[in-house]
Amino acid sequence: MAGNAEPKKKLYQRISDELRANIEQYDTEWLPSLRDLAIKYKVSLPTMWKAARLLKDEGSVMISQGKRMRVQRKGDDKKDASAAGGSSRSLYERIKNQISDGTYRARQTLPKTRYFVLTEYCSNDTVTDALRMLEAEGLVHRKRRRWVVGPETDVRIRSTRLADRPVVVVVSADMSYHALLFEVNYGQFSAPFIGELKAHDIEYMVALNEWDQPLASPYPVGNEGILSLINSLGRRYQGTVVMVHATTSPTLPDQLNWLCQFEKPVVWLDMDSKGAGWDRTRVDRRNFFRCHADEEGAVGIAIDHLHHAGHKRIGFPRFAPYADGAYFLQERIDRARAKIAADNLDMEIIVPELRPEPWDTWIDIYDREEFAVMAQIRRELERRHPSIHGGRFEKLFRRELLGRTPTLRTLLMDAGVTAMMAANEWLAITYYYWLTYAGVRIPNDLSIVGFDNYRRFMQHPTATLDLRLDEMGYLAAHLFIGDVPVRHDRRGNVTVEPRFVDRGTLGPPRKTKTWSPDRRPRSEA
């Protein structure tokens, strides 16, 4: 009967049905803007808005002011979806996390409100509310028309007398170990660490666990000397940084526990990542923190990039001076193999036999010795073969260079080896220049990946893993300054995610199966 016929649906209802069907058909989280949807379905904006409201009322989508519609599927937690949809609370949490991990640093001006509106898909009111919540906690403050990270500082003139300033005590194993704080490796950490302390008028004083000179030490020595120093500082004492190697001091956890009794932050620099269990599970104090480089993560990222580039056999040469005493050489080899096994990757780490190399006697903090040595080799060849010139001499020079490095030559002669990992960045740079002058095209013939990204070597074109020790230095400083939160896990571990920096030595595997030392470099062809 005509009376039982279903009433004809209105236009916005039909559009709502079509949109619902598309949502169920496609796996998407965010819908296009209302304007784009109106163009797609050839209806007006008001009609499209009514259709969207209908889906919102039935729980198919969620709509936030100033934000695109988010699909709400069955089984989704509505509360979590609302938070992820751009509320002021979720934006507040995201900015707070970025402050605690050093993305937004103390005294740094935050991006303008419009930036957050565009990147977070939210309204001006949402951004303003989130920033007000951060301001209430002292995480940001208003300066003229911009927001600045950290609490507002007192503009009163501070005392210039060092005797009045707060102090962080730096405890080192001995004087030689303390000197490492300012060298290539630890210097990446110490520069921002000391810089942040100085910016807040905080000084540092040195104490040693041992003094082996037949003279009176100019620094406090041992726990007795450290205790005397802390007592003399009184309220000026802000905490202690401990630079002691885990493998050389079995009593280190006892010393860390003892230092924590003064109720100030105690930060242990475990740069070697040798004390994996020496966090709050062993030093059960809320004011104890272990700062360490993410060695396992760095090696994992290197393997991921090599695998993504298509490499299957990776050479990992050993370095004689590191073979016995250096922590990172064998451990980075073991971690690379563990990563491959854990992810079931079709890759293999090839470790050639340890042989004498020209750079065995070089100092690993300089990046100029390889040029001096290669220049000397070239001069020797010119004296021995005065009648050979041009291309013939260059071929002779390349062969001589390869002949003096049996390890690298072995890897090049291996048809399956298309990439090489270096134990650190200094070795990566050495390999790069030696092979380049020997006629090897990097990365066409062989890719090279190193580690560390020390500031001293950043001008060289080698791919490397940045352990981001400068970020760690910043975070460690603010554990003592206390102006912004510092992200750490429940066991007190403070670390920063490594970052891959490709400066041009990582490429796909070479197309030819073998490499020939007699092939002329492209520059001579």
Short mmCIF file of C-alpha atoms in Angstrom, two decimals:
data_model
loop_
_atom_site.label_atom_id
_atom_site.label_comp_id
_atom_site.label_asym_id
_atom_site.label_seq_id
_atom_site.Cartn_x
_atom_site.Cartn_y
_atom_site.Cartn_z
CA MET A 1 0.00 0.00 0.00
CA ALA A 2 1.12 3.52 -0.62
CA GLY A 3 0.75 4.33 3.08
CA ASN A 4 3.40 1.73 4.00
CA ALA A 5 6.03 3.11 1.60
CA GLU A 6 9.15 4.47 3.26
CA PRO A 7 9.38 8.25 3.15
CA LYS A 8 11.91 9.56 0.67
CA LYS A 9 15.22 10.43 2.34
CA LYS A 10 16.38 13.97 2.33
CA LEU A 11 19.54 14.94 0.45
CA TYR A 12 21.80 15.21 3.52
CA GLN A 13 20.58 11.75 4.65
CA ARG A 14 21.49 10.21 1.30
CA ILE A 15 24.89 11.91 1.40
CA SER A 16 25.36 10.58 4.92
CA ASP A 17 24.63 7.03 3.70
CA GLU A 18 27.13 7.36 0.86
CA LEU A 19 29.80 8.74 3.18
CA ARG A 20 29.20 5.94 5.70
CA ALA A 21 29.60 3.33 2.96
CA ASN A 22 32.89 4.91 1.87
CA ILE A 23 34.16 4.97 5.43
CA GLU A 24 33.46 1.24 5.79
CA GLN A 25 35.07 0.48 2.44
CA TYR A 26 38.32 2.38 2.93
CA ASP A 27 40.79 2.04 5.79
CA THR A 28 41.18 5.70 6.71
CA GLU A 29 41.43 7.58 10.00
CA TRP A 30 40.85 11.18 8.98
CA LEU A 31 38.27 12.38 6.50
CA PRO A 32 38.85 15.26 4.09
CA SER A 33 37.67 18.74 5.04
CA LEU A 34 33.98 19.60 4.75
CA ARG A 35 34.72 21.80 1.77
CA ASP A 36 36.51 18.96 -0.05
CA LEU A 37 33.69 16.56 0.81
CA ALA A 38 31.09 19.04 -0.44
CA ILE A 39 32.93 19.30 -3.76
CA LYS A 40 33.25 15.52 -4.02
CA TYR A 41 29.53 14.86 -3.38
CA LYS A 42 28.44 17.99 -5.30
CA VAL A 43 26.41 19.50 -2.46
CA SER A 44 26.53 22.74 -0.51
CA LEU A 45 28.53 23.19 2.67
CA PRO A 46 25.41 23.35 4.90
CA THR A 47 24.15 20.07 3.42
CA MET A 48 27.54 18.43 3.93
CA TRP A 49 27.58 19.70 7.52
CA LYS A 50 24.16 18.14 8.20
CA ALA A 51 25.37 14.82 6.79
CA ALA A 52 28.47 14.95 8.98
CA ARG A 53 26.40 15.77 12.06
CA LEU A 54 24.22 12.76 11.36
CA LEU A 55 27.27 10.49 11.31
CA LYS A 56 28.54 12.15 14.46
CA ASP A 57 25.26 11.52 16.28
CA GLU A 58 25.35 7.83 15.44
CA GLY A 59 29.00 7.55 16.52
CA SER A 60 30.60 6.92 13.13
CA VAL A 61 32.81 10.00 13.20
CA MET A 62 34.09 12.44 15.76
CA ILE A 63 34.18 16.18 15.17
CA SER A 64 36.36 18.67 17.06
CA GLN A 65 36.25 22.40 16.61
CA GLY A 66 38.74 23.53 14.00
CA LYS A 67 39.72 19.92 13.18
CA ARG A 68 38.89 17.46 10.43
CA MET A 69 36.53 14.60 11.18
CA ARG A 70 38.05 11.49 12.66
CA VAL A 71 36.60 8.06 11.92
CA GLN A 72 35.24 6.28 15.00
CA ARG A 73 35.18 2.53 14.36
CA LYS A 74 33.60 -0.20 16.43
CA GLY A 75 35.77 -1.15 19.38
CA ASP A 76 37.57 2.18 19.49
CA ASP A 77 37.91 3.80 22.89
CA LYS A 78 35.90 6.98 22.54
CA LYS A 79 37.73 8.68 25.32
CA ASP A 80 41.12 7.99 23.74
CA ALA A 81 39.88 8.99 20.32
CA SER A 82 38.67 12.28 21.67
CA ALA A 83 42.04 12.92 23.27
CA ALA A 84 43.85 12.07 20.05
CA GLY A 85 41.53 14.29 18.13
CA GLY A 86 43.22 17.49 19.17
CA SER A 87 41.85 18.53 22.57
CA SER A 88 43.80 21.05 24.62
CA ARG A 89 44.72 18.29 27.11
CA SER A 90 46.30 16.05 24.43
CA LEU A 91 48.12 19.02 22.88
CA TYR A 92 49.37 20.00 26.33
CA GLU A 93 50.73 16.47 26.83
CA ARG A 94 52.47 16.46 23.46
CA ILE A 95 54.19 19.81 24.00
CA LYS A 96 55.14 18.78 27.55
CA ASN A 97 56.76 15.60 26.22
CA GLN A 98 58.66 17.63 23.63
CA ILE A 99 59.93 19.89 26.41
CA SER A 100 61.00 16.93 28.55
CA ASP A 101 62.92 15.23 25.71
CA GLY A 102 64.69 18.44 24.67
CA THR A 103 62.86 19.06 21.40
CA TYR A 104 61.83 22.44 22.81
CA ARG A 105 64.67 23.67 25.00
CA ALA A 106 64.70 25.99 27.97
CA ARG A 107 64.67 29.68 26.99
CA GLN A 108 63.67 28.70 23.43
CA THR A 109 60.74 30.52 21.85
CA LEU A 110 57.91 28.18 20.91
CA PRO A 111 56.46 28.28 17.39
CA LYS A 112 53.59 30.65 16.83
CA THR A 113 50.02 29.58 17.58
CA ARG A 114 49.32 29.27 13.86
CA TYR A 115 52.00 26.57 13.60
CA PHE A 116 50.20 24.35 16.11
CA VAL A 117 46.83 25.06 14.47
CA LEU A 118 48.15 23.83 11.12
CA THR A 119 50.26 20.90 12.34
CA GLU A 120 47.89 19.62 15.03
CA TYR A 121 44.63 20.32 13.13
CA CYS A 122 43.12 22.23 16.02
CA SER A 123 41.68 25.64 16.75
CA ASN A 124 43.32 28.75 18.17
CA ASP A 125 41.36 28.26 21.39
CA THR A 126 42.69 24.71 21.78
CA VAL A 127 46.30 25.91 21.40
CA THR A 128 45.76 28.80 23.81
CA ASP A 129 44.21 26.50 26.42
CA ALA A 130 47.11 24.03 26.12
CA LEU A 131 49.70 26.80 26.52
CA ARG A 132 47.85 28.20 29.55
CA MET A 133 47.98 24.74 31.15
CA LEU A 134 51.73 24.60 30.51
CA GLU A 135 52.10 28.10 31.94
CA ALA A 136 50.26 27.07 35.11
CA GLU A 137 52.89 24.36 35.67
CA GLY A 138 55.78 26.73 35.02
CA LEU A 139 56.80 24.96 31.83
CA VAL A 140 56.36 28.03 29.61
CA HIS A 141 55.92 31.74 30.16
CA ARG A 142 54.75 34.69 28.14
CA LYS A 143 57.34 37.14 26.82
CA ARG A 144 55.79 39.98 24.90
CA ARG A 145 53.68 38.24 22.25
CA ARG A 146 55.50 34.88 22.24
CA TRP A 147 55.68 31.82 24.47
CA VAL A 148 59.09 30.83 25.87
CA VAL A 149 60.03 27.44 27.34
CA GLY A 150 60.71 27.36 31.07
CA PRO A 151 59.54 29.47 34.00
CA GLU A 152 59.92 33.21 33.95
CA THR A 153 63.30 34.12 35.39
CA ASP A 154 63.97 36.82 37.94
CA VAL A 155 65.44 39.85 36.18
CA ARG A 156 67.14 41.14 39.30
CA ILE A 157 70.90 41.55 39.10
CA ARG A 158 72.56 38.34 40.24
CA SER A 159 75.70 38.14 42.30
CA THR A 160 78.93 38.02 40.32
CA ARG A 161 80.81 36.41 43.22
CA LEU A 162 81.58 32.76 42.47
CA ALA A 163 81.40 32.05 46.19
CA ASP A 164 77.65 32.79 46.11
CA ARG A 165 76.70 30.63 43.15
CA PRO A 166 75.19 27.11 43.20
CA VAL A 167 77.63 24.27 42.47
CA VAL A 168 77.42 20.86 40.81
CA VAL A 169 80.20 18.49 41.85
CA VAL A 170 81.84 16.43 39.09
CA VAL A 171 83.38 13.22 40.45
CA SER A 172 85.85 11.42 38.17
CA ALA A 173 87.78 8.20 38.66
CA ASP A 174 91.10 10.06 38.39
CA MET A 175 92.65 13.06 36.67
CA SER A 176 93.22 11.30 33.35
CA TYR A 177 89.60 10.16 33.23
CA HIS A 178 88.43 13.67 34.08
CA ALA A 179 90.41 15.00 31.09
CA LEU A 180 88.16 12.89 28.83
CA LEU A 181 85.30 15.22 29.70
CA PHE A 182 86.76 17.81 27.36
CA GLU A 183 88.03 15.55 24.56
CA VAL A 184 86.34 14.47 21.34
CA ASN A 185 83.95 11.88 22.77
CA TYR A 186 82.83 13.33 26.10
CA GLY A 187 83.22 16.87 24.77
CA GLN A 188 80.04 16.37 22.76
CA PHE A 189 78.26 15.93 26.11
CA SER A 190 80.18 18.38 28.27
CA ALA A 191 79.86 21.47 26.03
CA PRO A 192 76.04 21.78 26.29
CA PHE A 193 76.07 20.46 29.85
CA ILE A 194 78.43 23.13 31.14
CA GLY A 195 76.88 25.74 28.86
CA GLU A 196 73.42 25.20 30.35
CA LEU A 197 74.80 25.34 33.89
CA LYS A 198 76.67 28.58 33.16
CA ALA A 199 73.55 30.10 31.59
CA HIS A 200 71.85 29.62 34.96
CA ASP A 201 74.85 30.86 36.96
CA ILE A 202 75.70 27.39 38.25
CA GLU A 203 79.37 26.50 38.67
CA TYR A 204 80.98 23.06 38.83
CA MET A 205 83.78 21.75 41.04
CA VAL A 206 85.97 18.71 40.50
CA ALA A 207 86.54 15.80 42.89
CA LEU A 208 88.47 12.58 42.28
CA ASN A 209 88.17 9.04 43.56
CA GLU A 210 91.92 8.48 43.24
CA TRP A 211 95.10 10.57 43.13
CA ASP A 212 98.31 8.73 42.21
CA GLN A 213 100.80 11.63 42.16
CA PRO A 214 103.47 12.15 44.88
CA LEU A 215 102.04 15.62 45.50
CA ALA A 216 99.16 17.02 47.47
CA SER A 217 96.02 16.87 45.32
CA PRO A 218 94.48 20.21 44.32
CA TYR A 219 91.08 18.49 44.36
CA PRO A 220 89.11 16.63 47.03
CA VAL A 221 89.94 12.91 46.87
CA GLY A 222 87.83 9.91 47.88
CA ASN A 223 84.53 9.87 49.73
CA GLU A 224 86.08 11.71 52.66
CA GLY A 225 87.18 14.58 50.45
CA ILE A 226 83.84 14.62 48.59
CA LEU A 227 81.95 14.73 51.89
CA SER A 228 84.06 17.64 53.08
CA LEU A 229 83.39 19.51 49.82
CA ILE A 230 79.63 18.94 49.97
CA ASN A 231 79.47 20.06 53.60
CA SER A 232 81.48 23.20 52.82
CA LEU A 233 79.08 24.11 50.00
CA GLY A 234 75.99 23.89 52.18
CA ARG A 235 72.90 25.17 50.35
CA ARG A 236 74.98 25.90 47.27
CA TYR A 237 75.35 22.18 46.59
CA GLN A 238 73.04 21.18 43.68
CA GLY A 239 74.05 17.55 43.10
CA THR A 240 76.78 15.34 41.63
CA VAL A 241 77.80 14.07 38.22
CA VAL A 242 79.80 10.82 38.42
CA MET A 243 82.28 9.95 35.64
CA VAL A 244 83.43 6.47 36.61
CA HIS A 245 83.61 3.48 34.26
CA ALA A 246 81.42 0.53 35.25
CA THR A 247 84.05 -2.11 34.47
CA THR A 248 86.83 -0.49 36.51
CA SER A 249 84.93 0.25 39.72
CA PRO A 250 82.96 -2.64 41.24
CA THR A 251 82.11 -0.46 44.25
CA LEU A 252 80.48 2.22 42.08
CA PRO A 253 76.86 1.34 43.11
CA ASP A 254 77.86 1.79 46.76
CA GLN A 255 79.29 5.22 46.02
CA LEU A 256 76.17 6.22 44.05
CA ASN A 257 73.94 5.13 46.93
CA TRP A 258 76.10 7.10 49.35
CA LEU A 259 75.90 10.27 47.23
CA CYS A 260 72.10 9.97 46.95
CA GLN A 261 71.73 10.39 50.72
CA PHE A 262 72.28 14.15 50.30
CA GLU A 263 68.85 14.38 48.58
CA LYS A 264 70.19 16.11 45.47
CA PRO A 265 70.30 14.70 41.91
CA VAL A 266 73.07 12.18 41.29
CA VAL A 267 73.77 11.58 37.61
CA TRP A 268 76.03 8.75 36.47
CA LEU A 269 77.45 9.09 32.95
CA ASP A 270 77.45 5.57 31.54
CA MET A 271 78.65 6.58 28.07
CA ASP A 272 79.79 3.03 27.31
CA SER A 273 76.37 1.56 28.16
CA LYS A 274 78.18 -1.06 30.24
CA GLY A 275 75.96 -0.72 33.30
CA ALA A 276 72.62 -1.86 31.92
CA GLY A 277 71.44 -3.04 35.35
CA TRP A 278 73.03 -0.21 37.31
CA ASP A 279 69.96 2.00 37.38
CA ARG A 280 67.35 2.33 40.12
CA THR A 281 67.02 -1.45 40.26
CA ARG A 282 70.44 -1.41 41.92
CA VAL A 283 70.59 2.15 43.24
CA ASP A 284 67.11 2.39 44.70
CA ARG A 285 66.91 6.18 45.02
CA ARG A 286 64.45 8.54 43.37
CA ASN A 287 67.16 11.17 42.90
CA PHE A 288 69.46 8.82 40.96
CA PHE A 289 69.71 8.99 37.16
CA ARG A 290 71.76 6.99 34.67
CA CYS A 291 72.60 8.88 31.47
CA HIS A 292 73.74 6.58 28.69
CA ALA A 293 74.00 6.41 24.92
CA ASP A 294 71.57 4.06 23.20
CA GLU A 295 74.21 1.79 21.69
CA GLU A 296 71.79 -1.00 20.90
CA GLY A 297 69.40 1.40 19.19
CA ALA A 298 72.22 2.97 17.14
CA VAL A 299 73.43 -0.37 15.80
CA GLY A 300 69.84 -1.39 15.07
CA ILE A 301 69.21 1.77 13.04
CA ALA A 302 72.43 1.19 11.06
CA ILE A 303 71.35 -2.35 10.20
CA ASP A 304 67.86 -1.13 9.24
CA HIS A 305 69.29 1.42 6.79
CA LEU A 306 71.71 -1.07 5.28
CA HIS A 307 68.92 -3.62 4.89
CA HIS A 308 66.59 -1.06 3.34
CA ALA A 309 69.34 -0.14 0.84
CA GLY A 310 69.57 -3.81 -0.19
CA HIS A 311 72.90 -4.90 1.34
CA LYS A 312 73.22 -8.53 2.46
CA ARG A 313 76.91 -9.08 3.30
CA ILE A 314 78.36 -6.35 5.52
CA GLY A 315 82.05 -6.16 6.33
CA PHE A 316 82.98 -5.09 9.85
CA PRO A 317 86.81 -4.76 10.18
CA ARG A 318 88.44 -4.92 13.56
CA PHE A 319 91.07 -2.40 14.64
CA ALA A 320 94.13 -3.76 16.45
CA PRO A 321 94.39 -1.03 19.15
CA TYR A 322 90.68 -1.57 19.95
CA ALA A 323 90.74 -5.37 19.80
CA ASP A 324 91.43 -5.87 23.51
CA GLY A 325 90.63 -2.72 25.46
CA ALA A 326 87.93 -0.85 23.54
CA TYR A 327 84.40 -1.66 24.64
CA PHE A 328 82.58 -0.68 21.48
CA LEU A 329 84.34 -2.72 18.79
CA GLN A 330 83.27 -6.27 19.61
CA GLU A 331 80.05 -5.13 21.24
CA ARG A 332 78.92 -3.30 18.11
CA ILE A 333 79.73 -6.39 16.05
CA ASP A 334 77.74 -8.57 18.48
CA ARG A 335 74.81 -6.15 18.52
CA ALA A 336 74.72 -6.05 14.73
CA ARG A 337 74.54 -9.84 14.59
CA ALA A 338 71.91 -9.92 17.34
CA LYS A 339 69.76 -7.39 15.46
CA ILE A 340 69.95 -9.46 12.26
CA ALA A 341 69.02 -12.64 14.15
CA ALA A 342 66.18 -10.99 16.08
CA ASP A 343 64.57 -9.54 12.92
CA ASN A 344 65.35 -12.66 10.85
CA LEU A 345 67.03 -10.56 8.16
CA ASP A 346 68.78 -12.01 5.12
CA MET A 347 72.05 -10.35 6.09
CA GLU A 348 75.46 -11.43 7.36
CA ILE A 349 78.25 -9.63 9.22
CA ILE A 350 81.68 -10.51 7.85
CA VAL A 351 84.59 -9.91 10.25
CA PRO A 352 87.91 -10.37 8.39
CA GLU A 353 91.05 -11.65 10.04
CA LEU A 354 92.88 -9.03 12.08
CA ARG A 355 95.98 -7.89 10.17
CA PRO A 356 98.42 -5.00 10.51
CA GLU A 357 97.11 -1.79 8.97
CA PRO A 358 98.78 1.60 8.30
CA TRP A 359 96.50 3.32 10.80
CA ASP A 360 97.26 1.00 13.73
CA THR A 361 99.66 3.59 15.16
CA TRP A 362 97.65 6.71 14.38
CA ILE A 363 95.95 8.81 17.05
CA ASP A 364 92.20 8.34 16.78
CA ILE A 365 91.21 11.92 17.54
CA TYR A 366 92.88 13.45 14.48
CA ASP A 367 91.62 13.42 10.91
CA ARG A 368 94.72 14.47 8.99
CA GLU A 369 97.23 11.63 9.35
CA GLU A 370 95.81 9.63 6.46
CA PHE A 371 96.63 12.49 4.05
CA ALA A 372 100.19 12.82 5.35
CA VAL A 373 100.79 9.07 5.08
CA MET A 374 99.31 8.80 1.57
CA ALA A 375 101.37 11.80 0.44
CA GLN A 376 104.51 10.11 1.77
CA ILE A 377 103.64 6.91 -0.10
CA ARG A 378 103.17 8.92 -3.28
CA ARG A 379 106.54 10.66 -2.87
CA GLU A 380 108.25 7.30 -2.29
CA LEU A 381 106.72 5.93 -5.50
CA GLU A 382 107.83 9.02 -7.45
CA ARG A 383 111.42 8.50 -6.27
CA ARG A 384 111.38 4.76 -7.05
CA HIS A 385 109.68 5.12 -10.47
CA PRO A 386 110.75 8.47 -11.95
CA SER A 387 109.95 7.34 -15.52
CA ILE A 388 106.29 6.48 -14.84
CA HIS A 389 103.78 9.29 -15.26
CA GLY A 390 100.12 10.01 -15.86
CA GLY A 391 97.59 7.18 -15.81
CA ARG A 392 100.22 4.49 -15.33
CA PHE A 393 101.51 6.20 -12.19
CA GLU A 394 97.98 6.70 -10.80
CA LYS A 395 97.30 2.99 -11.34
CA LEU A 396 100.54 2.16 -9.52
CA PHE A 397 99.62 4.50 -6.66
CA ARG A 398 96.17 2.94 -6.29
CA ARG A 399 97.60 -0.56 -6.23
CA GLU A 400 100.16 0.48 -3.61
CA LEU A 401 97.47 1.89 -1.33
CA LEU A 402 95.36 -1.26 -1.56
CA GLY A 403 98.41 -3.43 -1.02
CA ARG A 404 99.09 -1.74 2.30
CA THR A 405 95.62 -2.45 3.69
CA PRO A 406 95.06 -6.23 3.49
CA THR A 407 91.82 -6.08 5.49
CA LEU A 408 90.04 -3.63 3.19
CA ARG A 409 91.41 -5.37 0.11
CA THR A 410 90.00 -8.69 1.37
CA LEU A 411 86.55 -7.17 1.77
CA LEU A 412 86.71 -5.59 -1.70
CA MET A 413 87.67 -8.91 -3.29
CA ASP A 414 84.67 -10.61 -1.65
CA ALA A 415 82.01 -10.57 -4.36
CA GLY A 416 79.16 -10.50 -1.84
CA VAL A 417 80.41 -7.70 0.41
CA THR A 418 78.82 -4.44 -0.75
CA ALA A 419 78.95 -2.36 2.45
CA MET A 420 81.16 -1.88 5.47
CA MET A 421 80.51 -0.79 9.03
CA ALA A 422 83.26 1.04 10.90
CA ALA A 423 83.66 0.76 14.67
CA ASN A 424 83.58 4.54 15.03
CA GLU A 425 83.53 7.67 12.90
CA TRP A 426 87.29 8.15 12.89
CA LEU A 427 87.75 4.74 11.30
CA ALA A 428 84.92 5.42 8.84
CA ILE A 429 86.69 8.60 7.72
CA THR A 430 90.02 6.77 7.45
CA TYR A 431 88.47 3.99 5.35
CA TYR A 432 86.67 6.51 3.14
CA TYR A 433 89.70 8.57 2.17
CA TRP A 434 92.09 5.65 1.84
CA LEU A 435 89.71 3.75 -0.44
CA THR A 436 88.77 6.86 -2.41
CA TYR A 437 92.42 7.61 -3.23
CA ALA A 438 92.82 3.91 -4.06
CA GLY A 439 90.22 4.29 -6.80
CA VAL A 440 87.20 2.84 -5.00
CA ARG A 441 84.02 4.77 -5.70
CA ILE A 442 82.10 5.35 -2.48
CA PRO A 443 79.22 4.42 -2.31
CA ASN A 444 78.98 3.03 -5.89
CA ASP A 445 81.46 0.24 -5.19
CA LEU A 446 81.19 0.07 -1.40
CA SER A 447 78.98 1.79 1.17
CA ILE A 448 80.43 2.87 4.52
CA VAL A 449 78.56 3.54 7.78
CA GLY A 450 80.21 4.71 10.99
CA PHE A 451 79.14 5.74 14.49
CA ASP A 452 79.19 8.74 16.86
CA ASN A 453 78.86 11.89 14.66
CA TYR A 454 81.37 13.78 16.78
CA ARG A 455 81.48 17.50 16.11
CA ARG A 456 85.20 17.22 15.33
CA PHE A 457 84.46 15.09 12.25
CA MET A 458 81.23 16.56 10.92
CA GLN A 459 82.86 18.11 7.86
CA HIS A 460 83.68 14.71 6.35
CA PRO A 461 81.21 13.06 3.92
CA THR A 462 80.60 9.83 5.83
CA ALA A 463 77.28 8.30 6.84
CA THR A 464 77.12 7.91 10.60
CA LEU A 465 74.89 7.24 13.59
CA ASP A 466 74.49 10.31 15.78
CA LEU A 467 74.29 9.21 19.43
CA ARG A 468 73.13 12.77 20.20
CA LEU A 469 75.34 13.22 23.22
CA ASP A 470 74.78 16.98 22.99
CA GLU A 471 71.07 16.39 23.64
CA MET A 472 71.98 14.21 26.60
CA GLY A 473 74.25 16.94 27.98
CA TYR A 474 71.36 19.40 27.83
CA LEU A 475 68.99 16.99 29.59
CA ALA A 476 71.55 16.13 32.29
CA ALA A 477 72.09 19.81 33.04
CA HIS A 478 68.39 20.41 33.58
CA LEU A 479 68.21 17.57 36.08
CA PHE A 480 70.20 19.94 38.31
CA ILE A 481 68.63 23.20 37.13
CA GLY A 482 65.13 21.81 37.70
CA ASP A 483 63.32 24.37 35.54
CA VAL A 484 61.82 21.95 33.00
CA PRO A 485 60.97 18.25 33.27
CA VAL A 486 63.50 15.75 31.91
CA ARG A 487 62.16 12.57 30.38
CA HIS A 488 63.39 9.34 31.95
CA ASP A 489 61.97 5.88 32.52
CA ARG A 490 60.83 4.56 35.89
CA ARG A 491 64.31 3.16 36.54
CA GLY A 492 65.94 6.58 36.12
CA ASN A 493 67.49 5.94 32.69
CA VAL A 494 67.96 9.09 30.63
CA THR A 495 68.78 8.47 26.98
CA VAL A 496 68.15 10.00 23.58
CA GLU A 497 67.07 8.16 20.44
CA PRO A 498 70.00 7.93 17.96
CA ARG A 499 69.64 9.49 14.54
CA PHE A 500 71.02 8.32 11.20
CA VAL A 501 72.98 10.99 9.31
CA ASP A 502 73.71 10.13 5.68
CA ARG A 503 76.34 12.43 4.22
CA GLY A 504 76.75 10.42 1.04
CA THR A 505 78.50 7.10 1.75
CA LEU A 506 75.40 4.88 1.84
CA GLY A 507 73.95 3.68 -1.44
CA PRO A 508 72.50 0.55 -3.05
CA PRO A 509 74.74 -2.51 -3.66
CA ARG A 510 77.02 -2.29 -6.68
CA LYS A 511 75.57 -3.73 -9.87
CA THR A 512 78.66 -5.76 -10.76
CA LYS A 513 79.37 -8.84 -8.67
CA THR A 514 83.11 -8.22 -8.43
CA TRP A 515 85.27 -5.16 -7.98
CA SER A 516 88.39 -4.71 -10.07
CA PRO A 517 91.39 -2.72 -8.77
CA ASP A 518 92.43 -2.03 -12.38
CA ARG A 519 89.27 -0.17 -13.32
CA ARG A 520 89.95 3.50 -13.87
CA PRO A 521 88.10 5.90 -11.57
CA ARG A 522 85.36 7.91 -13.22
CA SER A 523 87.42 11.10 -12.81
CA GLU A 524 90.16 9.62 -15.06
CA ALA A 525 87.89 7.96 -17.62
#
